[in-house]
mmCIF file of C-alpha atoms in Angstrom:
data_model
loop_
_atom_site.group_PDB
_atom_site.id
_atom_site.type_symbol
_atom_site.label_atom_id
_atom_site.label_comp_id
_atom_site.label_asym_id
_atom_site.label_seq_id
_atom_site.Cartn_x
_atom_site.Cartn_y
_atom_site.Cartn_z
ATOM 1 C CA MET S 3 -86.291 -39.622 12.753
ATOM 2 C CA SER S 4 -83.360 -37.623 14.067
ATOM 3 C CA ILE S 5 -83.494 -36.024 17.513
ATOM 4 C CA GLY S 6 -81.035 -33.487 18.842
ATOM 5 C CA ARG S 7 -80.939 -30.178 20.688
ATOM 6 C CA THR S 8 -79.816 -27.973 17.815
ATOM 7 C CA MET S 9 -80.486 -27.820 14.101
ATOM 8 C CA GLU S 10 -76.832 -28.586 13.365
ATOM 9 C CA GLU S 11 -76.749 -31.700 15.532
ATOM 10 C CA SER S 12 -80.114 -33.020 14.317
ATOM 11 C CA LEU S 13 -79.382 -32.452 10.626
ATOM 12 C CA GLN S 14 -76.043 -34.256 10.579
ATOM 13 C CA LYS S 15 -77.521 -37.203 12.462
ATOM 14 C CA ALA S 16 -80.474 -37.295 10.035
ATOM 15 C CA MET S 17 -78.241 -37.353 6.969
ATOM 16 C CA ARG S 18 -76.319 -40.350 8.308
ATOM 17 C CA MET S 19 -79.565 -42.109 9.197
ATOM 18 C CA VAL S 20 -80.943 -41.830 5.667
ATOM 19 C CA ASP S 21 -77.873 -43.437 4.130
ATOM 20 C CA PRO S 22 -74.847 -44.831 6.033
ATOM 21 C CA SER S 23 -72.600 -43.946 3.086
ATOM 22 C CA VAL S 24 -73.262 -40.268 3.871
ATOM 23 C CA LEU S 25 -71.042 -39.073 6.729
ATOM 24 C CA GLY S 26 -72.996 -35.869 7.336
ATOM 25 C CA PHE S 27 -73.361 -32.403 5.898
ATOM 26 C CA GLN S 28 -70.440 -32.339 3.511
ATOM 27 C CA LYS S 29 -69.691 -32.708 -0.164
ATOM 28 C CA HIS S 30 -70.936 -36.025 -1.485
ATOM 29 C CA ASP S 31 -71.831 -35.775 -5.169
ATOM 30 C CA LYS S 32 -69.393 -33.527 -6.987
ATOM 31 C CA PHE S 33 -71.023 -30.955 -9.284
ATOM 32 C CA GLU S 34 -68.381 -30.322 -11.913
ATOM 33 C CA SER S 35 -69.462 -26.849 -13.048
ATOM 34 C CA MET S 36 -71.118 -23.780 -11.559
ATOM 35 C CA GLU S 37 -73.938 -24.263 -14.052
ATOM 36 C CA ALA S 38 -74.613 -27.772 -12.729
ATOM 37 C CA LEU S 39 -74.366 -26.528 -9.155
ATOM 38 C CA ARG S 40 -76.817 -23.689 -9.768
ATOM 39 C CA GLN S 41 -79.217 -26.041 -11.544
ATOM 40 C CA GLU S 42 -79.217 -28.386 -8.551
ATOM 41 C CA LEU S 43 -79.845 -25.488 -6.188
ATOM 42 C CA ASP S 44 -82.638 -24.108 -8.363
ATOM 43 C CA VAL S 45 -84.541 -27.373 -8.871
ATOM 44 C CA PRO S 46 -85.152 -29.255 -5.590
ATOM 45 C CA THR S 47 -84.047 -32.893 -5.566
ATOM 46 C CA ASP S 48 -82.599 -35.224 -2.961
ATOM 47 C CA ARG S 49 -79.141 -33.929 -3.952
ATOM 48 C CA ARG S 50 -79.850 -30.265 -3.215
ATOM 49 C CA LEU S 51 -78.422 -30.455 0.314
ATOM 50 C CA PHE S 52 -75.129 -31.737 -1.102
ATOM 51 C CA ALA S 53 -75.095 -28.864 -3.573
ATOM 52 C CA ILE S 54 -75.453 -26.401 -0.690
ATOM 53 C CA ALA S 55 -72.644 -28.201 1.142
ATOM 54 C CA GLN S 56 -70.351 -27.933 -1.882
ATOM 55 C CA ALA S 57 -71.118 -24.239 -2.360
ATOM 56 C CA LEU S 58 -70.385 -23.462 1.299
ATOM 57 C CA TYR S 59 -67.319 -25.681 1.696
ATOM 58 C CA ASP S 60 -65.719 -24.534 -1.563
ATOM 59 C CA LYS S 61 -66.643 -20.896 -0.790
ATOM 60 C CA THR S 62 -68.008 -20.522 -4.325
ATOM 61 C CA MET S 63 -71.294 -18.978 -3.163
ATOM 62 C CA SER S 64 -72.386 -16.922 -0.179
ATOM 63 C CA VAL S 65 -75.373 -17.620 2.035
ATOM 64 C CA GLN S 66 -77.179 -14.696 0.395
ATOM 65 C CA GLU S 67 -76.566 -16.104 -3.104
ATOM 66 C CA ILE S 68 -77.797 -19.544 -2.051
ATOM 67 C CA HIS S 69 -80.885 -17.942 -0.494
ATOM 68 C CA GLU S 70 -81.667 -16.009 -3.689
ATOM 69 C CA ILE S 71 -81.632 -19.237 -5.717
ATOM 70 C CA THR S 72 -83.230 -21.674 -3.273
ATOM 71 C CA LYS S 73 -85.450 -19.292 -1.258
ATOM 72 C CA ILE S 74 -84.474 -21.282 1.818
ATOM 73 C CA ASP S 75 -84.810 -19.116 4.920
ATOM 74 C CA HIS S 76 -81.613 -17.484 6.126
ATOM 75 C CA TRP S 77 -82.010 -19.080 9.580
ATOM 76 C CA PHE S 78 -81.542 -22.580 8.145
ATOM 77 C CA LEU S 79 -78.709 -21.546 5.848
ATOM 78 C CA ARG S 80 -76.854 -19.924 8.752
ATOM 79 C CA ARG S 81 -77.106 -23.182 10.701
ATOM 80 C CA LEU S 82 -75.489 -24.983 7.762
ATOM 81 C CA GLU S 83 -72.830 -22.279 7.632
ATOM 82 C CA ASN S 84 -72.087 -22.940 11.318
ATOM 83 C CA ILE S 85 -71.332 -26.566 10.482
ATOM 84 C CA VAL S 86 -68.926 -25.468 7.750
ATOM 85 C CA LYS S 87 -67.177 -22.935 10.013
ATOM 86 C CA THR S 88 -66.526 -25.646 12.588
ATOM 87 C CA ARG S 89 -64.965 -27.862 9.933
ATOM 88 C CA ASP S 90 -62.772 -25.005 8.713
ATOM 89 C CA ALA S 91 -61.482 -24.534 12.271
ATOM 90 C CA ILE S 92 -60.884 -28.250 12.857
ATOM 91 C CA GLU S 93 -58.801 -28.534 9.678
ATOM 92 C CA GLN S 94 -56.221 -26.148 11.136
ATOM 93 C CA TYR S 95 -55.153 -28.649 13.824
ATOM 94 C CA SER S 96 -53.599 -32.068 14.084
ATOM 95 C CA LEU S 97 -55.181 -34.554 16.460
ATOM 96 C CA ALA S 98 -52.508 -33.936 19.096
ATOM 97 C CA ASP S 99 -53.018 -30.162 18.992
ATOM 98 C CA LEU S 100 -56.820 -30.157 18.689
ATOM 99 C CA PRO S 101 -58.283 -28.027 21.539
ATOM 100 C CA ALA S 102 -60.864 -29.752 23.719
ATOM 101 C CA ASP S 103 -63.334 -26.873 23.405
ATOM 102 C CA LEU S 104 -63.202 -27.049 19.608
ATOM 103 C CA LEU S 105 -63.672 -30.815 19.705
ATOM 104 C CA LEU S 106 -66.732 -30.318 21.922
ATOM 105 C CA GLU S 107 -68.080 -27.701 19.511
ATOM 106 C CA ALA S 108 -67.676 -30.161 16.645
ATOM 107 C CA LYS S 109 -69.580 -32.858 18.523
ATOM 108 C CA GLN S 110 -72.324 -30.387 19.454
ATOM 109 C CA ASN S 111 -72.619 -29.489 15.774
ATOM 110 C CA GLY S 112 -73.238 -33.105 14.886
ATOM 111 C CA TYR S 113 -69.845 -34.262 13.641
ATOM 112 C CA SER S 114 -69.177 -37.967 14.080
ATOM 113 C CA ASP S 115 -65.830 -39.409 15.110
ATOM 114 C CA ILE S 116 -65.280 -40.874 11.656
ATOM 115 C CA GLN S 117 -65.968 -37.472 10.072
ATOM 116 C CA LEU S 118 -63.459 -35.813 12.368
ATOM 117 C CA SER S 119 -60.851 -38.463 11.592
ATOM 118 C CA GLY S 120 -60.726 -37.234 8.012
ATOM 119 C CA MET S 121 -60.653 -33.557 8.929
ATOM 120 C CA VAL S 122 -57.662 -33.152 11.252
ATOM 121 C CA LYS S 123 -54.220 -32.443 9.808
ATOM 122 C CA GLY S 124 -52.318 -35.630 9.115
ATOM 123 C CA GLY S 125 -55.459 -37.695 9.498
ATOM 124 C CA ALA S 126 -56.441 -40.032 12.308
ATOM 125 C CA THR S 127 -58.516 -43.132 12.889
ATOM 126 C CA GLU S 128 -62.009 -43.180 14.291
ATOM 127 C CA ASP S 129 -60.708 -44.919 17.427
ATOM 128 C CA GLU S 130 -58.041 -42.232 17.933
ATOM 129 C CA ILE S 131 -60.684 -39.501 17.763
ATOM 130 C CA ARG S 132 -62.847 -41.446 20.203
ATOM 131 C CA ALA S 133 -59.978 -41.901 22.636
ATOM 132 C CA LYS S 134 -59.105 -38.190 22.383
ATOM 133 C CA ARG S 135 -62.589 -36.978 23.231
ATOM 134 C CA ILE S 136 -63.192 -39.512 26.007
ATOM 135 C CA SER S 137 -59.903 -38.543 27.621
ATOM 136 C CA ALA S 138 -61.115 -34.931 27.511
ATOM 137 C CA GLY S 139 -64.392 -35.942 29.163
ATOM 138 C CA ILE S 140 -66.436 -35.304 26.018
ATOM 139 C CA GLU S 141 -69.191 -37.910 26.007
ATOM 140 C CA PRO S 142 -72.872 -37.654 25.099
ATOM 141 C CA HIS S 143 -75.627 -37.451 27.695
ATOM 142 C CA VAL S 144 -78.879 -39.380 27.538
ATOM 143 C CA LYS S 145 -82.004 -37.243 27.333
ATOM 144 C CA GLN S 146 -85.632 -38.267 27.657
ATOM 145 C CA ILE S 147 -88.301 -36.809 25.399
ATOM 146 C CA ASP S 148 -90.965 -35.022 27.414
ATOM 147 C CA THR S 149 -94.183 -36.278 25.812
ATOM 148 C CA LEU S 150 -96.338 -34.430 28.365
ATOM 149 C CA ALA S 151 -95.088 -30.880 27.705
ATOM 150 C CA ALA S 152 -93.916 -30.559 31.326
ATOM 151 C CA GLU S 153 -97.508 -30.733 32.585
ATOM 152 C CA TYR S 154 -96.721 -33.949 34.428
ATOM 153 C CA PRO S 155 -93.464 -35.852 35.032
ATOM 154 C CA ALA S 156 -92.586 -37.730 31.856
ATOM 155 C CA ALA S 157 -91.855 -41.427 32.207
ATOM 156 C CA THR S 158 -92.092 -42.558 28.599
ATOM 157 C CA ASN S 159 -89.317 -44.671 27.211
ATOM 158 C CA TYR S 160 -88.115 -42.321 24.451
ATOM 159 C CA LEU S 161 -84.394 -41.658 24.779
ATOM 160 C CA TYR S 162 -81.773 -39.953 22.625
ATOM 161 C CA MET S 163 -78.162 -38.857 23.051
ATOM 162 C CA THR S 164 -76.774 -35.350 22.758
ATOM 163 C CA TYR S 165 -73.625 -33.371 23.486
ATOM 164 C CA HIS S 166 -75.779 -30.442 24.636
ATOM 165 C CA GLY S 167 -76.287 -30.982 28.348
ATOM 166 C CA SER S 168 -74.487 -31.406 31.638
ATOM 167 C CA GLU S 169 -76.268 -34.496 32.929
ATOM 168 C CA SER S 170 -78.352 -37.443 31.787
ATOM 169 C CA ASP S 171 -82.069 -37.788 32.419
ATOM 170 C CA VAL S 172 -81.761 -41.502 33.176
ATOM 171 C CA ASP S 173 -79.164 -43.328 35.228
ATOM 172 C CA SER S 174 -76.777 -45.893 33.815
ATOM 173 C CA ALA S 175 -78.183 -49.360 34.302
ATOM 174 C CA ASP S 176 -77.971 -52.924 33.112
ATOM 175 C CA GLY S 177 -79.745 -52.669 29.792
ATOM 176 C CA GLY S 178 -79.370 -56.375 29.118
ATOM 177 C CA ALA S 179 -79.044 -57.318 25.468
ATOM 178 C CA ILE S 180 -78.898 -54.662 22.751
ATOM 179 C CA VAL S 181 -81.122 -55.278 19.726
ATOM 180 C CA LEU S 182 -80.357 -53.251 16.598
ATOM 181 C CA GLY S 183 -83.375 -52.067 14.623
ATOM 182 C CA SER S 184 -83.885 -51.924 10.884
ATOM 183 C CA GLY S 185 -83.195 -48.230 10.455
ATOM 184 C CA ALA S 186 -84.446 -46.619 7.246
ATOM 185 C CA TYR S 187 -86.762 -48.793 5.187
ATOM 186 C CA ARG S 188 -85.571 -49.967 1.794
ATOM 187 C CA ILE S 189 -87.255 -52.006 -0.885
ATOM 188 C CA GLY S 190 -86.724 -55.619 0.160
ATOM 189 C CA SER S 191 -85.803 -54.791 3.764
ATOM 190 C CA SER S 192 -88.602 -53.250 5.725
ATOM 191 C CA ILE S 193 -91.292 -54.842 7.846
ATOM 192 C CA GLU S 194 -89.492 -58.199 7.887
ATOM 193 C CA PHE S 195 -86.570 -56.679 9.803
ATOM 194 C CA ASP S 196 -88.910 -54.944 12.237
ATOM 195 C CA TRP S 197 -90.582 -58.296 12.904
ATOM 196 C CA CYS S 198 -87.159 -59.809 13.626
ATOM 197 C CA GLY S 199 -86.293 -57.031 16.079
ATOM 198 C CA VAL S 200 -89.596 -57.236 17.933
ATOM 199 C CA SER S 201 -89.417 -61.028 18.061
ATOM 200 C CA ALA S 202 -85.910 -60.798 19.558
ATOM 201 C CA ILE S 203 -87.088 -58.348 22.237
ATOM 202 C CA ARG S 204 -90.082 -60.487 23.180
ATOM 203 C CA ALA S 205 -87.983 -63.650 23.277
ATOM 204 C CA LEU S 206 -85.495 -61.943 25.622
ATOM 205 C CA ARG S 207 -88.358 -60.866 27.894
ATOM 206 C CA GLN S 208 -89.707 -64.406 28.025
ATOM 207 C CA MET S 209 -86.234 -65.594 29.004
ATOM 208 C CA GLY S 210 -86.118 -63.056 31.837
ATOM 209 C CA HIS S 211 -83.558 -60.726 30.241
ATOM 210 C CA GLN S 212 -83.729 -56.953 29.859
ATOM 211 C CA SER S 213 -83.431 -55.482 26.397
ATOM 212 C CA THR S 214 -82.334 -52.205 24.810
ATOM 213 C CA MET S 215 -83.561 -51.282 21.326
ATOM 214 C CA ILE S 216 -81.628 -48.886 19.105
ATOM 215 C CA ASN S 217 -83.597 -47.705 16.093
ATOM 216 C CA TYR S 218 -84.561 -44.452 14.413
ATOM 217 C CA ASN S 219 -87.603 -45.359 12.329
ATOM 218 C CA PRO S 220 -90.826 -44.293 14.081
ATOM 219 C CA GLU S 221 -92.919 -46.343 11.645
ATOM 220 C CA THR S 222 -92.007 -49.580 13.391
ATOM 221 C CA VAL S 223 -93.385 -51.663 16.232
ATOM 222 C CA SER S 224 -89.854 -51.921 17.674
ATOM 223 C CA THR S 225 -89.960 -48.189 18.491
ATOM 224 C CA ASP S 226 -93.141 -48.490 20.565
ATOM 225 C CA TYR S 227 -92.253 -47.231 24.044
ATOM 226 C CA ASP S 228 -93.526 -50.356 25.814
ATOM 227 C CA GLU S 229 -91.813 -53.020 23.727
ATOM 228 C CA CYS S 230 -88.409 -52.902 25.458
ATOM 229 C CA ASP S 231 -86.780 -51.775 28.689
ATOM 230 C CA ARG S 232 -84.845 -48.948 27.046
ATOM 231 C CA LEU S 233 -85.508 -47.410 23.657
ATOM 232 C CA TYR S 234 -82.987 -45.138 21.942
ATOM 233 C CA PHE S 235 -84.003 -43.165 18.855
ATOM 234 C CA GLU S 236 -80.442 -43.098 17.613
ATOM 235 C CA GLU S 237 -78.045 -43.799 14.773
ATOM 236 C CA LEU S 238 -77.073 -47.384 14.078
ATOM 237 C CA SER S 239 -73.420 -46.427 13.777
ATOM 238 C CA ARG S 240 -70.458 -48.071 15.482
ATOM 239 C CA GLU S 241 -69.812 -44.892 17.461
ATOM 240 C CA ARG S 242 -73.331 -44.536 18.815
ATOM 241 C CA VAL S 243 -73.802 -48.228 19.588
ATOM 242 C CA LEU S 244 -70.571 -48.114 21.627
ATOM 243 C CA ASP S 245 -71.773 -44.966 23.418
ATOM 244 C CA ILE S 246 -74.946 -46.731 24.469
ATOM 245 C CA TYR S 247 -73.209 -50.028 25.262
ATOM 246 C CA ASN S 248 -70.705 -48.322 27.566
ATOM 247 C CA ARG S 249 -73.560 -46.915 29.647
#
């Protein structure tokens, strides 16, 4: 379950959550011919999103042409086009020359540091991108999901991070030990890993320590709001774990 404040941000996070080998909305499986690309767009499969990415990044098809084949609403296709336009702009700069406002736009559109490292001219490392944005004051804020629709003050322990915002909903605090959840379920690694995470949290509580859970699978006990002191519905990536740890 991906949570963000825009379609662009939420989608890129979701794609990374499904499979860590996927960096985000970009070309992944190469379709070698226009016929193969059109076939993938016409018949929905789990690779259709990558076909749309290839068509937009390679400029081989317009949004209107993709809409005519897929029947996907223009609103969603324009959001995907926004992601592509940001990448096109980023690729014009080296890391040293990259404007801070463009870097912020990229983060707001869901780009990860490791994605950006492969986009700038001359290349860069993930740590260099991270250092660049932190030095520019570009860091995510923590937001709390309002489960009461603003009828009453929300106090539930559902947190996520976003680059859309000027302040955090919760203060920085000693979160104790961080426990990493199981993420997306796979055959052979599902409920057993959730049991391990919950057992770790409960053991920490019995020892008198606070705990922070990072997980993005709502079908787990570890993502129950009352199991830990702080619960982040977030990616299990190096970048995001460091973001949370540094708070």
